[in-house]
Coordinates of C-alpha atoms and ligand atoms in Angstrom, one line a residue:
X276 CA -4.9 -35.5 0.6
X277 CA -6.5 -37.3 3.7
X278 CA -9.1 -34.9 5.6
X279 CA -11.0 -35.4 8.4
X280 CA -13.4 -32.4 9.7
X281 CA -14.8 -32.1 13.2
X282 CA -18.0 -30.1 13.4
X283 CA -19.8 -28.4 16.6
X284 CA -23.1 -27.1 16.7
X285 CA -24.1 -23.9 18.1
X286 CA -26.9 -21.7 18.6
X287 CA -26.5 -17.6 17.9
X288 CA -29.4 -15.7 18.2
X289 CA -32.2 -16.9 16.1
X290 CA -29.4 -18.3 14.0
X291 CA -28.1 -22.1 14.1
X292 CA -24.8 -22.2 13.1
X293 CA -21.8 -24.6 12.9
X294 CA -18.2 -24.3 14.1
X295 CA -16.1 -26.4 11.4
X296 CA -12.6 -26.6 12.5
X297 CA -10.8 -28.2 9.5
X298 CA -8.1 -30.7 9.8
X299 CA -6.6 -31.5 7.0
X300 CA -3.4 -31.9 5.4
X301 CA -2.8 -28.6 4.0
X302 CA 0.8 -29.4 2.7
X303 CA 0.8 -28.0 -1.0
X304 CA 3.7 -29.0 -3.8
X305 CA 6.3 -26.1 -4.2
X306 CA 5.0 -24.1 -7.2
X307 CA 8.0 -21.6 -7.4
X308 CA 8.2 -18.6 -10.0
X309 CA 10.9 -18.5 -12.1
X310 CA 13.6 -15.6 -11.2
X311 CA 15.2 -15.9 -14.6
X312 CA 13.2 -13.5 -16.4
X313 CA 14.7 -10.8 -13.8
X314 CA 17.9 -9.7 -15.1
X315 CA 19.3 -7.9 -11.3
X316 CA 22.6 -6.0 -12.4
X317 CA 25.3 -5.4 -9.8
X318 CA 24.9 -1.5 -9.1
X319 CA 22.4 0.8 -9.9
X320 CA 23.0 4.5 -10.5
X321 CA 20.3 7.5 -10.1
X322 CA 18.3 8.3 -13.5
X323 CA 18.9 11.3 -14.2
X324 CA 17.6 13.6 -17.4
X325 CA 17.1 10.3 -19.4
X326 CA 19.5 8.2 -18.3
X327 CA 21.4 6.2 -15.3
X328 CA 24.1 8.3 -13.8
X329 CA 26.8 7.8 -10.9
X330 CA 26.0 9.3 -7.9
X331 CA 28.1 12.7 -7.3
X332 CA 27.6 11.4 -3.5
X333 CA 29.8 8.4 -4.7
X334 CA 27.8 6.4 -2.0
X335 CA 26.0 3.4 -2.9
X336 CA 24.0 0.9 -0.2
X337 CA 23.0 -2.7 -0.6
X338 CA 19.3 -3.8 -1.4
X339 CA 18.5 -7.0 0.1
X340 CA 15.5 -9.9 -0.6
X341 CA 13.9 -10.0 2.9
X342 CA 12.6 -13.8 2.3
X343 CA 16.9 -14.6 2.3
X344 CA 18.7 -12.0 3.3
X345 CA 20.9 -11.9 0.3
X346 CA 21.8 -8.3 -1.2
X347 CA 20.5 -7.9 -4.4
X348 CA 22.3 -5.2 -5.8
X349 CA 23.8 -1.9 -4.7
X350 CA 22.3 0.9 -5.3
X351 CA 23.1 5.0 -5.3
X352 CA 22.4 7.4 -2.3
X353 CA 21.8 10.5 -3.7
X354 CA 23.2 13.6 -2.0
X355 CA 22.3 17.3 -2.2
X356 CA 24.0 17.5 -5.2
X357 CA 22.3 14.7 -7.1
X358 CA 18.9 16.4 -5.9
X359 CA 19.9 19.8 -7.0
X360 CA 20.3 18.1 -10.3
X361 CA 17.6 15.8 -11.0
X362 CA 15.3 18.6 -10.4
X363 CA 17.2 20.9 -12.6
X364 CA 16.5 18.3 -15.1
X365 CA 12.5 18.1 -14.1
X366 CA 12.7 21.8 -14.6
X367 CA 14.6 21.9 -18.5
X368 CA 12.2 19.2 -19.3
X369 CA 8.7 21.2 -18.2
X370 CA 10.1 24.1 -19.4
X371 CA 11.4 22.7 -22.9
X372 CA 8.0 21.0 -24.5
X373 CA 6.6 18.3 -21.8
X374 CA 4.4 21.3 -19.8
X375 CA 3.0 22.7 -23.0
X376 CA 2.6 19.5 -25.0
X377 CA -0.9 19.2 -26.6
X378 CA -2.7 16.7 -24.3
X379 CA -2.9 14.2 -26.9
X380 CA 0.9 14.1 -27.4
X381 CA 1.4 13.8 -23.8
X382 CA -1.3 10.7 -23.6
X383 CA 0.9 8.8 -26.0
X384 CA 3.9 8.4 -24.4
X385 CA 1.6 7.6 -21.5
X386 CA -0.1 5.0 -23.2
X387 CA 2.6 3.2 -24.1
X388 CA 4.5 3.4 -20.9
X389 CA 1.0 1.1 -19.7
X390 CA 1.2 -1.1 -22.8
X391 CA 5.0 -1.7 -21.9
X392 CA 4.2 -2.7 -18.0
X393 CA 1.7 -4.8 -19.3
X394 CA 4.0 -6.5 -21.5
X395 CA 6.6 -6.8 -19.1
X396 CA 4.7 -7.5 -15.9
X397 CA 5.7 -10.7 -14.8
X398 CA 9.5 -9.6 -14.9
X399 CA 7.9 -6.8 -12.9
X400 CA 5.8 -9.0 -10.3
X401 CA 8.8 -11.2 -9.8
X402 CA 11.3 -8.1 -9.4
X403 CA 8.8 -6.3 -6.5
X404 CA 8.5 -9.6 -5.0
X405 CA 12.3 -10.5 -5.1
X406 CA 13.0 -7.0 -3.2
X407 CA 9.9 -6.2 -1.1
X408 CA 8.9 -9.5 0.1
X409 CA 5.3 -9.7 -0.6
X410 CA 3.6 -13.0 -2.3
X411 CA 4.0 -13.3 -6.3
X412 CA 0.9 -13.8 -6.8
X413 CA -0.2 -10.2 -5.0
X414 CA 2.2 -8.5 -7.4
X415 CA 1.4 -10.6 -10.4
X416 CA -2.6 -10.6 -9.5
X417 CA -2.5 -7.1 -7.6
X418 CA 0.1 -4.9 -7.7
X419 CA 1.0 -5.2 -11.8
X420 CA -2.4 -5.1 -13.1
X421 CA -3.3 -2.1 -10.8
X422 CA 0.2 -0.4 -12.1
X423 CA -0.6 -0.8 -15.6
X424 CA -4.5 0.1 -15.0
X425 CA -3.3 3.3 -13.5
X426 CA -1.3 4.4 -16.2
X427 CA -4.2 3.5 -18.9
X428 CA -6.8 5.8 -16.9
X429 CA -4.9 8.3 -16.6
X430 CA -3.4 8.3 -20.0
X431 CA -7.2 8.5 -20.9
X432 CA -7.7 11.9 -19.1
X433 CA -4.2 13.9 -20.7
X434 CA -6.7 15.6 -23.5
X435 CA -9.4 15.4 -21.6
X436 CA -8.8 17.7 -19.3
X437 CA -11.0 20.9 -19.5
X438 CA -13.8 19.0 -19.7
X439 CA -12.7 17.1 -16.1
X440 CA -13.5 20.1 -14.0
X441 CA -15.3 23.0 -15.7
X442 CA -14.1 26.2 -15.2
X443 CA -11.2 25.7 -14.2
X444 CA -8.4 26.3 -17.0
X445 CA -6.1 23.3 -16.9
X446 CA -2.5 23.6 -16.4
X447 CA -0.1 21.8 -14.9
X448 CA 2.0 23.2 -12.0
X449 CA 5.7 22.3 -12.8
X450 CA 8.2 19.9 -11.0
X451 CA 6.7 17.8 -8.5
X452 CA 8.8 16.0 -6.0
X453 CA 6.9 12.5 -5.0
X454 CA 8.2 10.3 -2.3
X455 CA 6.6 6.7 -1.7
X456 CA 7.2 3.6 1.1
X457 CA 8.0 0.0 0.5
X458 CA 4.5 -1.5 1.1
X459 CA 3.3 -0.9 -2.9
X460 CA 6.7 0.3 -4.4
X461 CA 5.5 0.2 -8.3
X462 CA 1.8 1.0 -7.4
X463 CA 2.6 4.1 -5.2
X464 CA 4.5 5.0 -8.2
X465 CA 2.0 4.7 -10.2
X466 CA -0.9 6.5 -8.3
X467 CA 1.7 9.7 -8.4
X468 CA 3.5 9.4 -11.7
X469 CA 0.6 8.5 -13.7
X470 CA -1.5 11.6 -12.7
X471 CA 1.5 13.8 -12.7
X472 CA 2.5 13.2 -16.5
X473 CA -1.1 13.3 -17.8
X474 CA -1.3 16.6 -16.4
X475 CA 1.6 17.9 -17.9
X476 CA 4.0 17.9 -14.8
X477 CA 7.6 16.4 -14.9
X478 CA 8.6 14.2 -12.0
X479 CA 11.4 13.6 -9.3
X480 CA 10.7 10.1 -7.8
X481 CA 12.5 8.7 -4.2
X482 CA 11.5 5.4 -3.7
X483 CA 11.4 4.3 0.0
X484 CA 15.3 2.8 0.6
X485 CA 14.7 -1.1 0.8
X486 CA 12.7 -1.5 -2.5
X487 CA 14.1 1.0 -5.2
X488 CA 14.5 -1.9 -8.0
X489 CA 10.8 -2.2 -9.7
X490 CA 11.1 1.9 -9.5
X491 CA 14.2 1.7 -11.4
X492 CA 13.5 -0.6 -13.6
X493 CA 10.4 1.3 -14.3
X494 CA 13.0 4.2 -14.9
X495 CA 14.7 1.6 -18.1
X496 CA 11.2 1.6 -19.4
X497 CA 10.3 5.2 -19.7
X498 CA 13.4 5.7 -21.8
X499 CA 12.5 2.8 -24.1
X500 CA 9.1 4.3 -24.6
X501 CA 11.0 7.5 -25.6
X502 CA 9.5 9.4 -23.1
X503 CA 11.7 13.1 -23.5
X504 CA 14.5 13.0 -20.9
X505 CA 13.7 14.5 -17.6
X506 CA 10.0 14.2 -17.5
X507 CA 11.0 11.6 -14.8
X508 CA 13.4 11.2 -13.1
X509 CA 14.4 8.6 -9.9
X510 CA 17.0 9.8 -7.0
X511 CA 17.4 6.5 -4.8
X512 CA 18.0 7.1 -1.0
X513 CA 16.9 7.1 2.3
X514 CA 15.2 9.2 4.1
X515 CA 17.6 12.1 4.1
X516 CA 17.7 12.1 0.5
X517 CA 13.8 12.1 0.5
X518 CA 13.9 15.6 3.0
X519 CA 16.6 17.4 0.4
X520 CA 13.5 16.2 -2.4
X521 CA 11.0 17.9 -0.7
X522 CA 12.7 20.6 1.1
X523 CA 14.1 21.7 -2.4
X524 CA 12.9 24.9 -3.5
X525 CA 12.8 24.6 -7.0
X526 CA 9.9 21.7 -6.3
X527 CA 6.8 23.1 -6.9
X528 CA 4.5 20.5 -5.7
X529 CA 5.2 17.5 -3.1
X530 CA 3.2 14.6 -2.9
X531 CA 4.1 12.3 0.0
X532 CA 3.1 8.9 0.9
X533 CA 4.3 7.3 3.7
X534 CA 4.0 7.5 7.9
X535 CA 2.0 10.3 9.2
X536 CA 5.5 11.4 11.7
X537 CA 7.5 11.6 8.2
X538 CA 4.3 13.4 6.9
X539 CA 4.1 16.1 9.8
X540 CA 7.9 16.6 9.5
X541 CA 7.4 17.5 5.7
X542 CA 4.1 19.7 6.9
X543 CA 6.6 22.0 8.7
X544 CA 9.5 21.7 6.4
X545 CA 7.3 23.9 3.8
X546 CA 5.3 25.8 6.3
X547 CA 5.3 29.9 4.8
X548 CA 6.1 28.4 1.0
X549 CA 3.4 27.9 -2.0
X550 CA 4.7 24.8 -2.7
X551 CA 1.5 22.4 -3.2
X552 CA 1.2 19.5 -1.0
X553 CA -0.8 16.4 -0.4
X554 CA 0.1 13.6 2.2
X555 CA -1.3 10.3 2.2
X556 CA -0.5 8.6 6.0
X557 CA -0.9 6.2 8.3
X558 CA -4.4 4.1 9.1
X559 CA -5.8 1.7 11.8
X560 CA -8.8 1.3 10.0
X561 CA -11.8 -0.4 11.9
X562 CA -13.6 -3.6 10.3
X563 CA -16.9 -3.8 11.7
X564 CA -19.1 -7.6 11.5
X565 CA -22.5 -7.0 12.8
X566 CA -24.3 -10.2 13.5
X567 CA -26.4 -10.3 10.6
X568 CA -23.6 -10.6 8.5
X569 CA -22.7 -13.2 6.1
X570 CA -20.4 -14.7 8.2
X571 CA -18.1 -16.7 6.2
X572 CA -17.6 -13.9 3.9
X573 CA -17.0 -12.0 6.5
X574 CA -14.3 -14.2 7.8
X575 CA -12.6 -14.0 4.3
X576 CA -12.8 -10.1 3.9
X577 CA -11.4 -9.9 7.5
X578 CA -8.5 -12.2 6.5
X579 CA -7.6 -10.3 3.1
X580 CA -8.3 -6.8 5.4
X581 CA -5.3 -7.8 7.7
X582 CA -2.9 -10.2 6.2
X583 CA -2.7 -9.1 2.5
X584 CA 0.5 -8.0 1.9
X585 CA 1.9 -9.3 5.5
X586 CA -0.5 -6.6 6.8
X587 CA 1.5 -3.9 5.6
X588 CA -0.9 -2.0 3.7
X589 CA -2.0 2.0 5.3
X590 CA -5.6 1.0 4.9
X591 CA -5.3 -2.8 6.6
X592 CA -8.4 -3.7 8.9
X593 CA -6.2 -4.1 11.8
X594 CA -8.8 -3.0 14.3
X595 CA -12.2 -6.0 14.5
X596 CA -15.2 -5.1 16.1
X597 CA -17.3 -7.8 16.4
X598 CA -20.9 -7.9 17.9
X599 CA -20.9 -9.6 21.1
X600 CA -23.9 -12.5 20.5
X601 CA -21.0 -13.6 17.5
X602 CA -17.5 -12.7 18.9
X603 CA -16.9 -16.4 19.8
X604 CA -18.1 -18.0 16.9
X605 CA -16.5 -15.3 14.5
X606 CA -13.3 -15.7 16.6
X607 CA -13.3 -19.7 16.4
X608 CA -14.0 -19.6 12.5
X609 CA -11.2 -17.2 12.2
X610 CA -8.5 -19.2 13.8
X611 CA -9.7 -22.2 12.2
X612 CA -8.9 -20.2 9.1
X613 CA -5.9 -18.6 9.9
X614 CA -4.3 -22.4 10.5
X615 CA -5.1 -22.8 6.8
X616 CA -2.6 -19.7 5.8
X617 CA 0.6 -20.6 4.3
X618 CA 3.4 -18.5 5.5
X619 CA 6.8 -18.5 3.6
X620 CA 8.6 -18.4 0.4
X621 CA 7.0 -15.0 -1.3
X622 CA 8.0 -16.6 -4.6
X623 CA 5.8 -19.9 -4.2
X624 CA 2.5 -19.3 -5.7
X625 CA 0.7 -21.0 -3.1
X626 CA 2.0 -18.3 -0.2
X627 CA -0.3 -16.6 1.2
X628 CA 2.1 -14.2 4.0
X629 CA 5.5 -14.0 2.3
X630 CA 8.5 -11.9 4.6
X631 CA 8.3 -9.0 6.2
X632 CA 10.0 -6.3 4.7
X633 CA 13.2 -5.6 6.8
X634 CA 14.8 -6.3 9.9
X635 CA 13.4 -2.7 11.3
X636 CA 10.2 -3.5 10.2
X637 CA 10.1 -7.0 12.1
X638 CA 11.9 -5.2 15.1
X639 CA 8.8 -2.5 15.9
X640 CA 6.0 -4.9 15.2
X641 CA 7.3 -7.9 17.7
X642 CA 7.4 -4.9 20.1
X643 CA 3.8 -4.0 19.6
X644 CA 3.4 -7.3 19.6
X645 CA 5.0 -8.1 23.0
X646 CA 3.4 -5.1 24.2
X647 CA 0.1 -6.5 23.4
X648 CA 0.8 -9.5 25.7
X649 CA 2.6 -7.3 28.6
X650 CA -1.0 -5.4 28.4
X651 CA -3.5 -8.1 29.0
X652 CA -4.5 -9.5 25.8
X653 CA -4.7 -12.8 24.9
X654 CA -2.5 -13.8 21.7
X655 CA -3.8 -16.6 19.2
X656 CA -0.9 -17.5 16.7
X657 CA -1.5 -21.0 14.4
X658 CA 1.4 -23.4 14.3
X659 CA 3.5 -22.2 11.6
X660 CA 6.6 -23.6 10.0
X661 CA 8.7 -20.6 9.3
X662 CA 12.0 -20.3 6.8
X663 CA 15.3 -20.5 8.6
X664 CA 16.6 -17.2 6.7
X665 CA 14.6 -13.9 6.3
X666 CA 12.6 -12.1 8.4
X667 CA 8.9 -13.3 9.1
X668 CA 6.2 -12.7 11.5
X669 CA 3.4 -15.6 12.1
X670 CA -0.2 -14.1 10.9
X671 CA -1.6 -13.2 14.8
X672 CA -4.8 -12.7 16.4
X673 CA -5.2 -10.9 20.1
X674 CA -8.7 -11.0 21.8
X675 CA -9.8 -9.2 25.2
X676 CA -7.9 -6.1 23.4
X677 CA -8.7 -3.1 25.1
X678 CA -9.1 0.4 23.9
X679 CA -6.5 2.0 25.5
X680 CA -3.6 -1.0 24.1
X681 CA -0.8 -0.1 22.1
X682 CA -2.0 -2.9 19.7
X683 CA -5.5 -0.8 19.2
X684 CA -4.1 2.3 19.5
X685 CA -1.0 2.8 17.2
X686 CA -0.5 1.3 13.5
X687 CA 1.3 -2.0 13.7
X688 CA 1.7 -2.5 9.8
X689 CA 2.0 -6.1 10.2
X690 CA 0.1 -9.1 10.2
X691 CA -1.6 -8.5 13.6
X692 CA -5.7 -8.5 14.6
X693 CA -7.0 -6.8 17.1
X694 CA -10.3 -8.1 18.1
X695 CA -12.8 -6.6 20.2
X696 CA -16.5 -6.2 20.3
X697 CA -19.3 -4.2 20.7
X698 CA -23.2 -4.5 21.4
X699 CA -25.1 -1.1 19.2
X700 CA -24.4 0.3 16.4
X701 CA -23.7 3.5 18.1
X702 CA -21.4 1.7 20.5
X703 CA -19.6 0.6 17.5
X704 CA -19.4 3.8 15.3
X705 CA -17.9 5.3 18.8
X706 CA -15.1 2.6 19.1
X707 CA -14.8 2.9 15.4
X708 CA -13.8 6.7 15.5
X709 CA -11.9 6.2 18.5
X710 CA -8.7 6.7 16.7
X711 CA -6.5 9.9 15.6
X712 CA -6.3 7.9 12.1
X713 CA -9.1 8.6 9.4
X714 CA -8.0 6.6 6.3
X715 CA -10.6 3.7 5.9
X716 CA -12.9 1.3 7.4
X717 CA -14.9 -1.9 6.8
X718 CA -18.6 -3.0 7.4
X719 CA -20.3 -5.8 7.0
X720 CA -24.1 -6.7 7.5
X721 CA -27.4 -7.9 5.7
X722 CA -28.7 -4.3 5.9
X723 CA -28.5 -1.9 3.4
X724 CA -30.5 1.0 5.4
X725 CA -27.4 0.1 7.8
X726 CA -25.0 0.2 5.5
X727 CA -25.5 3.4 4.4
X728 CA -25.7 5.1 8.3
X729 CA -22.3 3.6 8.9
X730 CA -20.6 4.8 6.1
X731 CA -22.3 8.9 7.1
X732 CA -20.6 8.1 10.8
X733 CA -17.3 6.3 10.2
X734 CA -14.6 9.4 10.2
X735 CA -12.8 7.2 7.2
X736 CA -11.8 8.8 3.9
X737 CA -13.1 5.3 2.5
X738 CA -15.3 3.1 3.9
X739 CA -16.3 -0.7 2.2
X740 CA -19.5 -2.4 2.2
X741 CA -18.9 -6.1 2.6
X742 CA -16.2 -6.4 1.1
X743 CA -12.5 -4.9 2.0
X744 CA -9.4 -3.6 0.1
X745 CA -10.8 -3.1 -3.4
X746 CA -9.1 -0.6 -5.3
X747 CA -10.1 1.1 -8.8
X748 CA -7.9 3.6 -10.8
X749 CA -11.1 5.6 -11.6
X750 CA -12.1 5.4 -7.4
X751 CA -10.6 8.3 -5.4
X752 CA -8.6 7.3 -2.1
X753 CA -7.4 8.9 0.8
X754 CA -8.0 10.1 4.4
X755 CA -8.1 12.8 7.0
X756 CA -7.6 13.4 10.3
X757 CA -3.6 12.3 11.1
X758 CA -4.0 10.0 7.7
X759 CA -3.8 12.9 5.9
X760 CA -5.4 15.2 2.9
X761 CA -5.4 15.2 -1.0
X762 CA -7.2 12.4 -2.4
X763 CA -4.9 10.1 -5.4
X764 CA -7.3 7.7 -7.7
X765 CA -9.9 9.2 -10.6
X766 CA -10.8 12.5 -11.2
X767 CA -9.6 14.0 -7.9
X768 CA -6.5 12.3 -8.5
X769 CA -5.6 14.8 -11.4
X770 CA -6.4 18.0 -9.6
X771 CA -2.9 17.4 -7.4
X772 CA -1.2 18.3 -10.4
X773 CA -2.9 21.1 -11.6
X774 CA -3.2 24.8 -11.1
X775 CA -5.5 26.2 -9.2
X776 CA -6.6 22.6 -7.9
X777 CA -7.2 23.4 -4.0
X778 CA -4.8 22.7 -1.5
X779 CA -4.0 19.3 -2.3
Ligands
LIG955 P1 8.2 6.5 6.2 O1 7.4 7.7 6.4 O2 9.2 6.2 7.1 O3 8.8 6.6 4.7 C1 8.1 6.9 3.5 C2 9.0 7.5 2.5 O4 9.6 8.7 3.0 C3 10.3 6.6 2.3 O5 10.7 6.7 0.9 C4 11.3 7.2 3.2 O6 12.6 6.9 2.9 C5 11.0 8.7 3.1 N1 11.4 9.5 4.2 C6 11.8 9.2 5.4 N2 12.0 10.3 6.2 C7 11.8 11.3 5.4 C8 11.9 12.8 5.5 N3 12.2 13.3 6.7 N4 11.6 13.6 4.5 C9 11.2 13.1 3.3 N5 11.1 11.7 3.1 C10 11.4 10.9 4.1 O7 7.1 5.3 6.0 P2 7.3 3.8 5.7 O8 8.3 3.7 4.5 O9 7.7 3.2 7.0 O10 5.9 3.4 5.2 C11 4.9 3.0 6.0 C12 3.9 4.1 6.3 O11 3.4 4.6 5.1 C13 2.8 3.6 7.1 O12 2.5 4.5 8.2 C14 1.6 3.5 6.2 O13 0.4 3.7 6.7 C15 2.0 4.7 5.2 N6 1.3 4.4 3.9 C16 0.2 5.2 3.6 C17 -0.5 4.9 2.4 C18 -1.6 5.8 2.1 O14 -2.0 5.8 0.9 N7 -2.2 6.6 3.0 C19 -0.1 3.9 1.5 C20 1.1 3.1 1.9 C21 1.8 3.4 3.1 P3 13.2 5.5 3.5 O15 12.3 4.4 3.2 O16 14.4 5.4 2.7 O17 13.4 5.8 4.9

């Protein structure tokens, strides 16, 4: 590979520093996954008290790989009906032995249900990628090992649980309804259903409409580890079929991930019922760099904040605040960066930004995009070769962004930057909170006194310390304000499923 590398010095500060803006030959060989350990069948029923069933909607729509825009498989809408009957089948399953199972019992078939993911988790990784879009090696070095980490923690607390929150008597509170997006199909899934077992709960899963297949195939798994029939069960759908799940009145708990309009709608559909509820929403979290931060660490966490997983991730540091004595430099080695992404085939080990997840999805963020431009920012985009089919956004940067921009404002979930600066820290905690979103947020600096003050102002259900986007199964998650309440992750994860476990 030839390179050549073109330095400038600079002076920020007390601190000397050097502009390196790479040019090399970034062209990698194709290192493609192999798609035949996927077995994709033709149509998919709705799994249903232990096994796959024809939808009594008799309506089936197409699934379709978003890096080719070839349809996958068909898959079942469930109706009213279908509903009525998946969560009769959550109810006969709580009610005949999973709700009053000895914890231990209960932590087997939980166990193995994490052993089994981990045995079958490249099939897995390749299927979520296939559907969803995002880079195989984020669901083979992300996504899968987070799954079946999830499921092992959990599976660790089932006869543990009196002694996870004393005083309180532990007992699960019946069917819960749990509806996820597209962004993490398998590890939404497996912040709900993992906590919801454990405790003794039976489940009714709708997986967001364009990336039902890992969910379902998670379904073919339960029932090979014997797990009792209707202890989970998936109803496939859109959103319709996700309001008949949670406006269902034999659900007794609804947990809800997904946009914070979707999440308001649900608010009111059970306003005046005892149904429990926790909503985990919409972000536009703030990433903060002050200038005695290590800045090329910096540069990475900013790049993994906004463009892991195209950007489509509720926590993404989509909002940069830079100081001013370093915007330009921090904005120079960012682009320089950003040229070295590679964009394309999700299945190619060497992607970094594989497709965006559906025609809709690529339709609303060139429109905050655009918007961005119409406003008065200026737009930074690195030449990119993109695929001829698919749908794909180039990884974007916009500077001079002002507060009052749709691009700062409202939650782009794509691979879109918006940079501006400030010159105190209390000018920055102020821009920082400037948001009706409270979901996470980002700082980095050399100070730990610092540090610490930040993480007391920013209004952000969880806020990371040089570093960005690091999850734990044992490490509670979630926000407030419009991003929502209930927290999923460790310990506080298990009290959504249990009696007398708040409002959440
Ligand atoms: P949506 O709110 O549109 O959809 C989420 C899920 O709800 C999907 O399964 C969807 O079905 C379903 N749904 C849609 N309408 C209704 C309804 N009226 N009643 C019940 N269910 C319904 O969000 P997106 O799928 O677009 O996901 C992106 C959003 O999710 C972003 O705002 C993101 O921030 C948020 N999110 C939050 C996370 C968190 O932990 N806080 C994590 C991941 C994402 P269908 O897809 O078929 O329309």
């Amino acid at each position: 590979m030839e390179s050549e590398v073109a330095t400038q010095g600079s002076e920020v500060g007390s601190r000397k520093t050097e502009v390196v803006t790479p040019r090399l030959d970034w062209a990698y060989a194709s290192s493609r996954e192999s798609t035949d350990i996927v077995e994709v069948e033709d149509r998919y029923g709705l799994f249903l008290d232990g096994e796959f069933r024809e939808p009594k909607s008799g309506k089936y729509f197409p699934t379709v790989n978003p890096a080719t825009e070839e349809t996958l498989a068909e898959v079942a809408e469930a109706g009213p009906e279908d509903i009525d009957a998946a969560v009769a089948a959550a109810r006969g399953a709580f009610e005949n032995g999973w709700g009053t199972m000895p914890g231990a019992e209960r932590a087997k078939y939980v166990f193995r249900i994490a052993r089994m993911i981990q045995e079958r988790s490249r099939e897995l990784a390749v299927l979520e990628t296939l559907d969803g879009g995002k880079p195989v090696k984020e669901s083979r070095d992300v996504d899968l090992p987070q799954v079946a980490a999830n499921f092992f923690y959990y599976a660790g607390w089932a006869d543990k649980l009196e002694y996870a929150f004393p005083g309180l008597q532990p007992e699960p509170i019946g069917v819960a309804g749990q509806v996820i997006p597209w962004n993490f199909p398998l590890l939404m899934l497996a912040w709900k259903v993992a906590p919801a077992l454990a405790t003794g709960n039976t489940v009714v899963l709708k997986p967001a409409e364009t990336t039902s297949l890992t969910a379902l195939a998670l379904a073919e798994l339960t029932a090979e580890a014997g797990l009792p029939a209707g202890v989970f069960n998936v109803v496939t759908g859109a959103g319709a079929t996700g309001a008949e799940l949670t406006g269902h009145t034999d659900v007794d708990k609804v947990a809800f991930t997904g946009s914070t309009a979707v999440g308001k709608a649900i608010r009111a559909q059970l306003a005046g019922r005892d149904t429990r509820l926790s909503l985990e929403l919409g972000g536009k979290a703030a990433h903060v760099i002050f200038d005695d931060a290590p800045i090329d660490q910096a540069i990475e966490g900013v790049v993994n904040g906004i463009f892991f997983n195209q950007g489509h991730v509720c926590c993404a540091g989509s909002r940069l605040f830079v100081q001013e004595n370093i915007h330009d430099l921090f904005v120079d080695k960012l682009k320089a960066r950003l040229s070295t992404l590679r964009v394309g085939d999700p299945l190619d080990k060497n992607t970094d930004v594989g497709a965006i997840n559906s025609p809709e999805q690529l339709e609303k963020i060139t429109e905050l995009v655009d918007m961005g431009v119409t406003e008065g920012a200026e737009i930074y985009q690195p030449a990119c070769d993109l695929p001829d089919r698919g749908y794909w956004f180039v990884p974007t940067l916009f500077t001079g962004v002002a507060q009052s921009h749709r691009i700062a404002q409202e939650e782009i979930f794509g691979p879109v930057l918006s940079i501006m600066s400030f010159r105190t820290p209390d000018e920055a905690v102020e821009k920082a909170n400037n948001t009706p979103y409270g979901l996470s947020a980002g700082v980095w600096t050399s100070k730990g006194s610092r540090i610490l003050w930040m993480a007391d102002q920013m209004k952000a259900g969880v806020v990371w310390a040089n570093t960005y986007n690091k999850f734990d199964p044992a490490s509670p998650f979630g926000g407030y304000k419009e991003s929502g309440f209930g927290r999923e992750g460790g310990r506080h994860g298990l009290l959504n499923y249990l009696k007398g476990g708040g409002r959440s």
